[in-house]
Short mmCIF file of C-alpha atoms and ligand atoms in Angstrom, two decimals:
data_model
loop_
_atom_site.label_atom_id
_atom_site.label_comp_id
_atom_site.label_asym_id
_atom_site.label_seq_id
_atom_site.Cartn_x
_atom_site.Cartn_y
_atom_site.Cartn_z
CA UNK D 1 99.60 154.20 128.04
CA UNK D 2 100.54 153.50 124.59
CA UNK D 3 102.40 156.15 122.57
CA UNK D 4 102.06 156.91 118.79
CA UNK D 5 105.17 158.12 117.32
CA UNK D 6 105.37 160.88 114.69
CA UNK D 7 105.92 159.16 111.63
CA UNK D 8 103.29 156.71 112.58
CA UNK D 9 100.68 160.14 112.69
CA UNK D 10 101.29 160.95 109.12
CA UNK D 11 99.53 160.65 106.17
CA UNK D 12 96.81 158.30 107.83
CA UNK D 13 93.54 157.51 105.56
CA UNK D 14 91.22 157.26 108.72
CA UNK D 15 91.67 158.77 112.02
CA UNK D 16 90.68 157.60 115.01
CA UNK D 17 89.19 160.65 117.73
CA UNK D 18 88.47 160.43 121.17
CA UNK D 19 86.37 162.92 122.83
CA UNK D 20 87.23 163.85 126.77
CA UNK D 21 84.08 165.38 128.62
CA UNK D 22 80.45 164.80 126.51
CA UNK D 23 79.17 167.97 127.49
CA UNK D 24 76.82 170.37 125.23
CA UNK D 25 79.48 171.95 123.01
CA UNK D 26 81.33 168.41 122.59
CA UNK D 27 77.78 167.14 121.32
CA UNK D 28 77.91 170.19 118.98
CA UNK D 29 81.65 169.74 117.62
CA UNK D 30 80.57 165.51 116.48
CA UNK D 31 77.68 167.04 114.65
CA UNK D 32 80.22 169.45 112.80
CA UNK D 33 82.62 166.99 112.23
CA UNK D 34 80.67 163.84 111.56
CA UNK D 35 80.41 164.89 107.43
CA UNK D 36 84.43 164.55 107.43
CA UNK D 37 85.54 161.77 105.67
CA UNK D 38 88.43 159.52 107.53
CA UNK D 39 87.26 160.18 110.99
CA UNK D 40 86.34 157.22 112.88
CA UNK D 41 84.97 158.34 116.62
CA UNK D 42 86.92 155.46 118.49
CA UNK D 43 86.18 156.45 122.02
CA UNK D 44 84.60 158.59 124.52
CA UNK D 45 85.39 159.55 127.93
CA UNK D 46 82.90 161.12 130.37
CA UNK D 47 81.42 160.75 133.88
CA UNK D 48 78.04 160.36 133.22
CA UNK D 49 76.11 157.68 131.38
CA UNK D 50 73.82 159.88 129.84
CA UNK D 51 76.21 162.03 128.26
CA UNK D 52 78.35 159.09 127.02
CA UNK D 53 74.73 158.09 125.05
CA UNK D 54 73.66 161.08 123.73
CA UNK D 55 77.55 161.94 122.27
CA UNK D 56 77.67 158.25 120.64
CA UNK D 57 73.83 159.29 119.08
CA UNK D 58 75.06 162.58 117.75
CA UNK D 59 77.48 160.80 115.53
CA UNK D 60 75.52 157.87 114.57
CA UNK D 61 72.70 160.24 113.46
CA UNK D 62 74.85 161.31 110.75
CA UNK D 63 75.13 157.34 109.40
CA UNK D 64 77.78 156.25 111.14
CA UNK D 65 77.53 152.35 111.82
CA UNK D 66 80.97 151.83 113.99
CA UNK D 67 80.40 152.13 117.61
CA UNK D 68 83.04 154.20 120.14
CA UNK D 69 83.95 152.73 123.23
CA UNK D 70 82.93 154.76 126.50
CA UNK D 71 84.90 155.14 129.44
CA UNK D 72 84.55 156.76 132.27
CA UNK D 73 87.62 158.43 132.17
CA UNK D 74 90.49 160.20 130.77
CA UNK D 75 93.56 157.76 131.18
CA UNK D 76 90.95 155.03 130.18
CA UNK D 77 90.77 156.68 126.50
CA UNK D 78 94.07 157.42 126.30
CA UNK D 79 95.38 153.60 127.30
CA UNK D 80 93.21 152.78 123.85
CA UNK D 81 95.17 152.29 120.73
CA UNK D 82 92.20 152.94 118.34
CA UNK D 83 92.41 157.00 119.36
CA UNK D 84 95.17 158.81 117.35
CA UNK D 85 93.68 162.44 117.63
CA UNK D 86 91.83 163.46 121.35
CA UNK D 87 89.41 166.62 121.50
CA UNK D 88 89.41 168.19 125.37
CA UNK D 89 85.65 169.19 125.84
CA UNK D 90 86.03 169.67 129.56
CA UNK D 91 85.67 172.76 131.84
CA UNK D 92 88.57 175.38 131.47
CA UNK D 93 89.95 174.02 135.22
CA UNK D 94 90.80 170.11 133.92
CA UNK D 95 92.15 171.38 130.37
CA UNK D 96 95.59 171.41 131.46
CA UNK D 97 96.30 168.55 133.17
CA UNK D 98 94.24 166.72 130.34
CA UNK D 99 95.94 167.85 127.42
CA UNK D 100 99.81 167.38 129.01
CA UNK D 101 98.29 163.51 129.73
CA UNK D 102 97.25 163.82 126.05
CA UNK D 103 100.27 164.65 124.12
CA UNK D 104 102.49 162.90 126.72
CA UNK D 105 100.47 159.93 125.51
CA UNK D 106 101.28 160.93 122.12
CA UNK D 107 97.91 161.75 120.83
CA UNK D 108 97.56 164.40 118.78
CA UNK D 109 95.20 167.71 120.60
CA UNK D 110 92.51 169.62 119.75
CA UNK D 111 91.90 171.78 123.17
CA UNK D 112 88.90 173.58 123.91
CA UNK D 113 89.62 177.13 124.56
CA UNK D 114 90.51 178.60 127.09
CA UNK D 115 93.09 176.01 126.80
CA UNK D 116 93.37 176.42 130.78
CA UNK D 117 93.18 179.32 133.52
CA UNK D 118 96.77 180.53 133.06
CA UNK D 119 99.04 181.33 130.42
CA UNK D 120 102.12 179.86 131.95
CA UNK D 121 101.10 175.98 132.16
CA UNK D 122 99.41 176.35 128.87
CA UNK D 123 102.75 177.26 127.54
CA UNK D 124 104.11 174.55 128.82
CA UNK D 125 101.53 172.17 127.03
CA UNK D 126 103.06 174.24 123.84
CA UNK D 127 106.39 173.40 124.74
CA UNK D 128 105.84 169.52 125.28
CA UNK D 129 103.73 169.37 122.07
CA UNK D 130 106.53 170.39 120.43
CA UNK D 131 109.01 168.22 121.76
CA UNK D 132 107.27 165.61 121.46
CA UNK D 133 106.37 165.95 117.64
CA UNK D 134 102.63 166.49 118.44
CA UNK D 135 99.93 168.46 116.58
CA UNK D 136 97.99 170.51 118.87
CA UNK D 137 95.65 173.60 118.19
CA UNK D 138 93.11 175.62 120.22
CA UNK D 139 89.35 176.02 119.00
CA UNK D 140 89.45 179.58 118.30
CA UNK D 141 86.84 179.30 115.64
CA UNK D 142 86.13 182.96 114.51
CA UNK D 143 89.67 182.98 112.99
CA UNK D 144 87.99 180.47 110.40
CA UNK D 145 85.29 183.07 109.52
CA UNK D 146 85.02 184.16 106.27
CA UNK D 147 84.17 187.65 107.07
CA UNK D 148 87.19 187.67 109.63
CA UNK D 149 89.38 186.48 107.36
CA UNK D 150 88.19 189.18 104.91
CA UNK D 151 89.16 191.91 107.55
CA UNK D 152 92.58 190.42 108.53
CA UNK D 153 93.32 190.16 104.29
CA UNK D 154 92.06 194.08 104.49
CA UNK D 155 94.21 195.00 107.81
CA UNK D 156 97.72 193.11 105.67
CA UNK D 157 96.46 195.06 102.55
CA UNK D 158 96.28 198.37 104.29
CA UNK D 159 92.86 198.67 102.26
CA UNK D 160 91.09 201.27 104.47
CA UNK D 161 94.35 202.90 105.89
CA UNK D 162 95.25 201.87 109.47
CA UNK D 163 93.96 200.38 111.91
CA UNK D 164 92.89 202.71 115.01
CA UNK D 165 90.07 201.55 117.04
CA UNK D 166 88.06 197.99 117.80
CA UNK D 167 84.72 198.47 119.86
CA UNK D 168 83.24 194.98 120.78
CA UNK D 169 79.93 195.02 122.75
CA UNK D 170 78.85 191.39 122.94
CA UNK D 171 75.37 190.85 124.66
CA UNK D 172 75.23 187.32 125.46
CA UNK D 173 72.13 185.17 127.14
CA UNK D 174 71.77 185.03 131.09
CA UNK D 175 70.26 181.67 131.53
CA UNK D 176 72.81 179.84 132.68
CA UNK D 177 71.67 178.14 136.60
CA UNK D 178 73.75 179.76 139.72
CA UNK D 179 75.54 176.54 139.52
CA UNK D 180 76.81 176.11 136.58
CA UNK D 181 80.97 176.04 136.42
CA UNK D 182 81.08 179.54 134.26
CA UNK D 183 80.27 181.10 137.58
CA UNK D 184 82.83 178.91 139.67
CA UNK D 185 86.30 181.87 138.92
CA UNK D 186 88.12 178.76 140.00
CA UNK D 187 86.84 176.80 137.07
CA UNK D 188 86.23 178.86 134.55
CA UNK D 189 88.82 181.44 135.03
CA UNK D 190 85.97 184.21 135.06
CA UNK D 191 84.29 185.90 132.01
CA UNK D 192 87.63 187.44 130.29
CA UNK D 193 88.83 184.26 130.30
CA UNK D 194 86.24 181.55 129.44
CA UNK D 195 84.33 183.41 126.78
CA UNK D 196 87.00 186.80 126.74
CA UNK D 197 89.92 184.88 125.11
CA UNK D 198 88.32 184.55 121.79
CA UNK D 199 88.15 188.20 120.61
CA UNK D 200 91.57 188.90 122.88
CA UNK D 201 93.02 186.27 120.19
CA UNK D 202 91.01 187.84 117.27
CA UNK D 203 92.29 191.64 118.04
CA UNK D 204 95.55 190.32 118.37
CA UNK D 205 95.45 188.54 115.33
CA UNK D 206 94.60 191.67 113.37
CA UNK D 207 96.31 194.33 115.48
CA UNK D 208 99.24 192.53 116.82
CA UNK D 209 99.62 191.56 120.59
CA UNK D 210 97.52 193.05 123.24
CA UNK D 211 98.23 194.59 126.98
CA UNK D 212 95.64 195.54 129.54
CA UNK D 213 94.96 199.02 130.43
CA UNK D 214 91.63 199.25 132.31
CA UNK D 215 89.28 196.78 133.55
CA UNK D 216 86.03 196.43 135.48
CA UNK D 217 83.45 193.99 136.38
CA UNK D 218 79.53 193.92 137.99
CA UNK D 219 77.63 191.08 138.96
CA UNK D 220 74.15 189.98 137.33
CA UNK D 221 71.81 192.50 138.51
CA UNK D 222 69.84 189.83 140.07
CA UNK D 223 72.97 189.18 141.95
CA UNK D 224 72.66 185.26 141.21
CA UNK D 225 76.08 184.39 139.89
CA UNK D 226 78.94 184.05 141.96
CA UNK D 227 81.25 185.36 139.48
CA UNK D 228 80.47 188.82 138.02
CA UNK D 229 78.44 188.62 134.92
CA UNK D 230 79.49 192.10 133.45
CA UNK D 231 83.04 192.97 132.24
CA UNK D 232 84.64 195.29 130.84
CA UNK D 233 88.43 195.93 129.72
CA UNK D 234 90.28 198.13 127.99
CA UNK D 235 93.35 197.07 125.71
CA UNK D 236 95.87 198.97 123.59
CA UNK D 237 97.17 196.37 120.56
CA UNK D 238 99.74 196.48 118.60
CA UNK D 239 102.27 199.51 117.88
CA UNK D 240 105.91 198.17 118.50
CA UNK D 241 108.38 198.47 116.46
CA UNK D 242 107.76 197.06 112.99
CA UNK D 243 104.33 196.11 113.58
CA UNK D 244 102.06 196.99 111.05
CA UNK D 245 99.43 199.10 113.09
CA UNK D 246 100.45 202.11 114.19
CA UNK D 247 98.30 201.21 118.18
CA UNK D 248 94.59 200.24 118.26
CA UNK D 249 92.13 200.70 121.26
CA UNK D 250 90.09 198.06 121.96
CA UNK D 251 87.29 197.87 124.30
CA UNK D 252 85.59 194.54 125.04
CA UNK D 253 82.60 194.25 126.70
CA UNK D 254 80.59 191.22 127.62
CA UNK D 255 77.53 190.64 129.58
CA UNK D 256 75.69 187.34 130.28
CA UNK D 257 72.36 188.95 131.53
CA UNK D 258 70.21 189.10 128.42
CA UNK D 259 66.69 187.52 128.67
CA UNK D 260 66.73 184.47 125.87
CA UNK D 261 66.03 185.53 122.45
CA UNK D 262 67.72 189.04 123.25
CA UNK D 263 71.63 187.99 122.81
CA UNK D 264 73.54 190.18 119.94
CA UNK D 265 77.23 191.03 119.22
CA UNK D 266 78.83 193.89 117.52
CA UNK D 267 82.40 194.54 116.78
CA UNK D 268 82.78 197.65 115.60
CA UNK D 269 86.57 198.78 113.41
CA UNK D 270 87.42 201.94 112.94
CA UNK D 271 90.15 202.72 110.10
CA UNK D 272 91.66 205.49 108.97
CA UNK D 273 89.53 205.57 105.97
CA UNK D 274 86.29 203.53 106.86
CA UNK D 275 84.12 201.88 109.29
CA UNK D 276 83.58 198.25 109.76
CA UNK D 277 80.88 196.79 111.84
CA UNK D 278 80.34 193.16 112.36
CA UNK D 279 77.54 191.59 113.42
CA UNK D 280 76.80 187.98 115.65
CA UNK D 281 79.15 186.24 117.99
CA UNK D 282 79.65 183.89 115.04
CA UNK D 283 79.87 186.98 112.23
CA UNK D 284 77.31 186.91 110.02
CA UNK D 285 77.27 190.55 108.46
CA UNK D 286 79.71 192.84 108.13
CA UNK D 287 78.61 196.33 106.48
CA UNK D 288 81.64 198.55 105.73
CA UNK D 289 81.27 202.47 105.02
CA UNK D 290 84.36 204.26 103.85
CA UNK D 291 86.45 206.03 101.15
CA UNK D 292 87.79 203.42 99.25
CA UNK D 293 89.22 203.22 95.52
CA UNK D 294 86.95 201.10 93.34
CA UNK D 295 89.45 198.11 93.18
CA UNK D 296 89.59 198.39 97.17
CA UNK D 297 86.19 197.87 97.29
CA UNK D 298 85.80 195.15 94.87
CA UNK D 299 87.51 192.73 97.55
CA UNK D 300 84.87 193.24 99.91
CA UNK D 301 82.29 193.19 97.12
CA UNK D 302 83.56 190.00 95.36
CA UNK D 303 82.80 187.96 98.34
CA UNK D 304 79.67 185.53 98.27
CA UNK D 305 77.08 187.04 99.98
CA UNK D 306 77.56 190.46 98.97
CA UNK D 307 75.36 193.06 98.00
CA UNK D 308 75.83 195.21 94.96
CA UNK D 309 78.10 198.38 95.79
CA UNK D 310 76.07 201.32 97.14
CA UNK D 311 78.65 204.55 95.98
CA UNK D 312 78.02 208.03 97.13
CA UNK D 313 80.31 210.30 96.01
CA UNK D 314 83.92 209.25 97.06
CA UNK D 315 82.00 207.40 99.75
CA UNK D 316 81.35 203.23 99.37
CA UNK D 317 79.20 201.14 101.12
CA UNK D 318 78.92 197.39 101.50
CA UNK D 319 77.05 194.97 102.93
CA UNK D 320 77.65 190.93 103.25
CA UNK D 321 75.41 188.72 104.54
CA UNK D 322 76.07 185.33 104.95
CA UNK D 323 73.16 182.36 105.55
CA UNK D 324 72.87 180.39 108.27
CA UNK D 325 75.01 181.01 111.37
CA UNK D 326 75.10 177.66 112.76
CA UNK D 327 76.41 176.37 110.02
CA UNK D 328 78.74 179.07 109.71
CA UNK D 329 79.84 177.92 113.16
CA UNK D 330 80.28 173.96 112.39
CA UNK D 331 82.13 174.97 108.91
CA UNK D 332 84.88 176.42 111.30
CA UNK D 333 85.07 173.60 113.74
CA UNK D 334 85.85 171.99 110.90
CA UNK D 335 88.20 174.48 109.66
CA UNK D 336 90.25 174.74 112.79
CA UNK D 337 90.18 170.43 113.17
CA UNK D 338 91.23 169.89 109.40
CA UNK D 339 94.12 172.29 109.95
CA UNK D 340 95.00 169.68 113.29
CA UNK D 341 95.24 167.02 110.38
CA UNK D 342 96.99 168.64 107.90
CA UNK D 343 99.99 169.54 110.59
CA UNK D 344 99.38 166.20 112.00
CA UNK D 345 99.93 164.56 109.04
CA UNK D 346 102.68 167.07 107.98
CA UNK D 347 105.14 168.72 110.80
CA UNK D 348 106.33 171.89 108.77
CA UNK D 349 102.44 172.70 108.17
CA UNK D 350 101.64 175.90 110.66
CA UNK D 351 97.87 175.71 111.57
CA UNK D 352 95.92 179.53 111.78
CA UNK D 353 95.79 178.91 115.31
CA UNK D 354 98.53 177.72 117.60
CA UNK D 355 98.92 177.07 121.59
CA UNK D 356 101.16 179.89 121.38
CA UNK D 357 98.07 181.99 120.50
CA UNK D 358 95.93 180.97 123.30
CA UNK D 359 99.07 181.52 125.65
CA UNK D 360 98.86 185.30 124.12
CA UNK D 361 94.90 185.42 124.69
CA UNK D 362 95.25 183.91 128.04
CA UNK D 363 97.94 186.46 128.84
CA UNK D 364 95.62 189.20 128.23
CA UNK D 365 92.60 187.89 129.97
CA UNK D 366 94.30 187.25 132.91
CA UNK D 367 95.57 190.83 133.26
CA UNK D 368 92.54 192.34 132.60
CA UNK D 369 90.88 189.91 135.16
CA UNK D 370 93.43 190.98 137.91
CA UNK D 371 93.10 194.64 136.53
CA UNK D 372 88.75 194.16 137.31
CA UNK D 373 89.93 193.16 140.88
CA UNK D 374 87.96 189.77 139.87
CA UNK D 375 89.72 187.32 142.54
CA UNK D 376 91.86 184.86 139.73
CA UNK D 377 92.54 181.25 140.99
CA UNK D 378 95.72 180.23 141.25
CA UNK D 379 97.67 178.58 138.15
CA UNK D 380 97.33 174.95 137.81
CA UNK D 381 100.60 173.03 137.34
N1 NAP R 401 84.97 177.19 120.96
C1 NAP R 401 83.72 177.52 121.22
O1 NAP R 401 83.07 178.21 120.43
C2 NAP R 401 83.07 177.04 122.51
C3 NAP R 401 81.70 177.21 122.71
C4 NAP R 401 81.14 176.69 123.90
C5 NAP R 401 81.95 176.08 124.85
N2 NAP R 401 83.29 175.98 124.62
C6 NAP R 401 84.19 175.36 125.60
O2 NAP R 401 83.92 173.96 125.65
C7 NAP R 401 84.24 173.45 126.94
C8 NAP R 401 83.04 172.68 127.49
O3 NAP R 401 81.93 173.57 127.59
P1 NAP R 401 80.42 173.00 127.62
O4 NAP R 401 79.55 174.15 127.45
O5 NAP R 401 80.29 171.83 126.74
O6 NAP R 401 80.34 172.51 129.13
P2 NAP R 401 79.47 171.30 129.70
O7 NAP R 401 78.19 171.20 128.96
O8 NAP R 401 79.44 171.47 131.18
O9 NAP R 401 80.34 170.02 129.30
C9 NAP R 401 81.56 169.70 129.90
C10 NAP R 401 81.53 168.24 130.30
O10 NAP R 401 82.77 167.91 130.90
C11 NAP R 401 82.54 166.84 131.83
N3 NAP R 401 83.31 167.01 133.06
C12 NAP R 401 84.38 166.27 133.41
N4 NAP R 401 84.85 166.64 134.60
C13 NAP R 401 84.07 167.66 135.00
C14 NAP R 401 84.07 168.44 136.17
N5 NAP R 401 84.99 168.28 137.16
N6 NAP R 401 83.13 169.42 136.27
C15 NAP R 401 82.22 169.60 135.30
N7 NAP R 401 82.18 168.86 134.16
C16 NAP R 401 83.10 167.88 134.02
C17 NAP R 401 81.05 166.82 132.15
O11 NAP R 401 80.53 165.58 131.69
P3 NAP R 401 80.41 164.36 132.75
O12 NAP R 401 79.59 164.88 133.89
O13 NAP R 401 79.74 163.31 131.95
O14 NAP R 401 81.81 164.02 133.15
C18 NAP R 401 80.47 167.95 131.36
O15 NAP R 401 79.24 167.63 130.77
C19 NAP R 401 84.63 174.67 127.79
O16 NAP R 401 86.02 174.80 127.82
C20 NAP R 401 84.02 175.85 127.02
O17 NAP R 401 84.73 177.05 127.23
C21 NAP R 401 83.84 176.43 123.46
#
């Protein structure tokens, strides 16, 4: 395999990406980064023929006129020297092994979250990035949200007194067929960990680091999934010595049974002073009630999207909508690959998300999964 050193990684004017495993989101992330300018999609890996195609079309429908080359697998891509920058798009079982092959073959990483079924070998991916002089970042999206990044600016500012309590019911769609890997615990880690890991990373971002109380899971009520399709944990974040939250309660819920067209999300904060609730798996809204000062309020109320104040005595409301959630969605796939870039291109730049912060949100995912009694495969590596 041929490996790119460092100073050969920075300050580039094109990149070249490779994408391992064409699947539906990977189709997803080329149609949010195909606007970019300096990305040139160099190669794709992937078993099948028909998801090599329809990857290559998504990015030529946005007017690109170079071709990738298509392999059929991994080591394949990463033997080519056109691929600087390589985007795991595989199921959570292969995302290990794949991204050490990665950054051993000195390829920058982008890594599909979970980033792996364990936190210990993902830690070790961390560890070899590192030493090797790699960039390498998880696709926690929501932490490129512009509503979440208004609540973790509020949490810093203190702006509606601490922190105390995070409620997140997220109602997802059921469709997925018996067969499909999310309902293989030995390839996608279970629920806490496939789709659980991004708001375990998002509490811990704004509470400070997580441990698992209380867990439980159910199957589908049909009883047609192999892994149980309703959990339930309970964490307590933050409150250690010189944190900045004096403990928060979080209870995450998440259930793939919904009938299609019925899916919602709500992540409900309680403050000392005020109530926010958040709205969509991708937020969307976020309507705050509290007792805030009027310079308090006017960061919430400054943002695009938001609605004049509504005051009531002491008490302020707010209410931001933003347009169009899919977009809202590509803008931080962006987001999250840009930052890749920018440390890429510059080794003392610290991304919003690191490997170290999927190692913390695989941490907690796993505990809570043994805490459910939800049988956990063993660590890869
Ligand atoms: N960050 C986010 O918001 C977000 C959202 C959705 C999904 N994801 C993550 O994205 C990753 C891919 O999810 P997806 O929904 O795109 O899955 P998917 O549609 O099943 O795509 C994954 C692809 O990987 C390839 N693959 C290679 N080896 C495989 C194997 N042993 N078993 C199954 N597939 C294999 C398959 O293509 P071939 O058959 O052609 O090899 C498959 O199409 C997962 O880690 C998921 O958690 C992230």
């Amino acid at each position: 395999m041929t490996a790119f050193g460092p100073s050969e990684s920075t300050h580039r004017r094109e990149w070249g990406i490779g994408v391992i495993g064409c699947g539906r989101f990977a189709r997803f992330v080329l149609e949010s980064l195909r606007p970019l300018p300096g990305l040139r999609l160099a190669a794709l890996a992937s078993r099948s023929t028909d998801n090599l195609e329809a990857a290559a079309r998504v990015w030529a429908e946005g007017g690109q006129t170079a071709t990738p080359c298509l392999y059929r697998d991994a080591d394949a891509l990463l033997a080519d020297p056109a691929v600087q920058v390589v985007l795991v798009m595989t199921p959570p079982h292969l995302h290990y092994a794949l991204a050490l092959a990665v950054i051993s073959a000195g390829r920058h990483l982008f890594l599909e979250k979970p980033g792996g079924l364990a936190p210990e070998p993902l830690a070790e991916v961390a560890e070899l990035a590192e030493s090797r002089g790699v960039a390498a970042t998880m696709d926690f999206v929501m932490r490129y949200n512009p509503l979440i990044r208004l609540l973790r600016k509020a949490v810093l500012l203190g702006t509606m007194g601490p922190l105390e309590r995070v409620a997140l019911e997220n109602e997802a769609h059921g469709d997925l067929p018996p067969e499909h890997w999310l309902w293989d615990a030995a390839k996608s880690g279970g629920l806490l960990v496939e789709h659980g890991v991004h708001f375990f990373d998002l509490v811990n971002w704004l509470a400070g680091p997580g441990r698992a109380v209380a867990a439980a899971a159910l199957p589908h009520r049909a009883g047609s999934t192999r892994a149980p399709a309703r959990v339930l944990a309970v964490a307590v974040h933050g409150g250690g010595a010189g944190e900045r939250v004096d403990g928060v309660m979080a209870t995450y819920y998440h259930a793939f049974t919904r009938p299609s067209g019925l899916a919602r999300t709500a992540l409900r904060l309680t403050f000392q002073r005020g109530f926010v609730d958040l709205h969509g798996w991708i937020p969307e809204r976020l309507e705050l009630d509290g007792t805030l000062t009027a310079a308090e309020a006017e960061v919430f109320a400054s943002c695009p999207g938001a609605e004049p104040i509504a005051w009531d005595g002491g008490r302020v409301r707010v209410r931001i909508t933003l347009p169009d959630r899919q977009e809202l969605y590509r803008a931080a796939i962006r987001a999250a690959f840009i930052a890749l870039l920018q440390k890429a291109g510059d080794p003392c730049h610290r991304p919003a998300v690191t490997l170290a912060d999927g190692v913390n949100a695989l941490r907690l995912a796993r505990a809570a999964t043994a805490l459910a009694a939800i049988p956990s495969p063993a660590p890869a590596g």
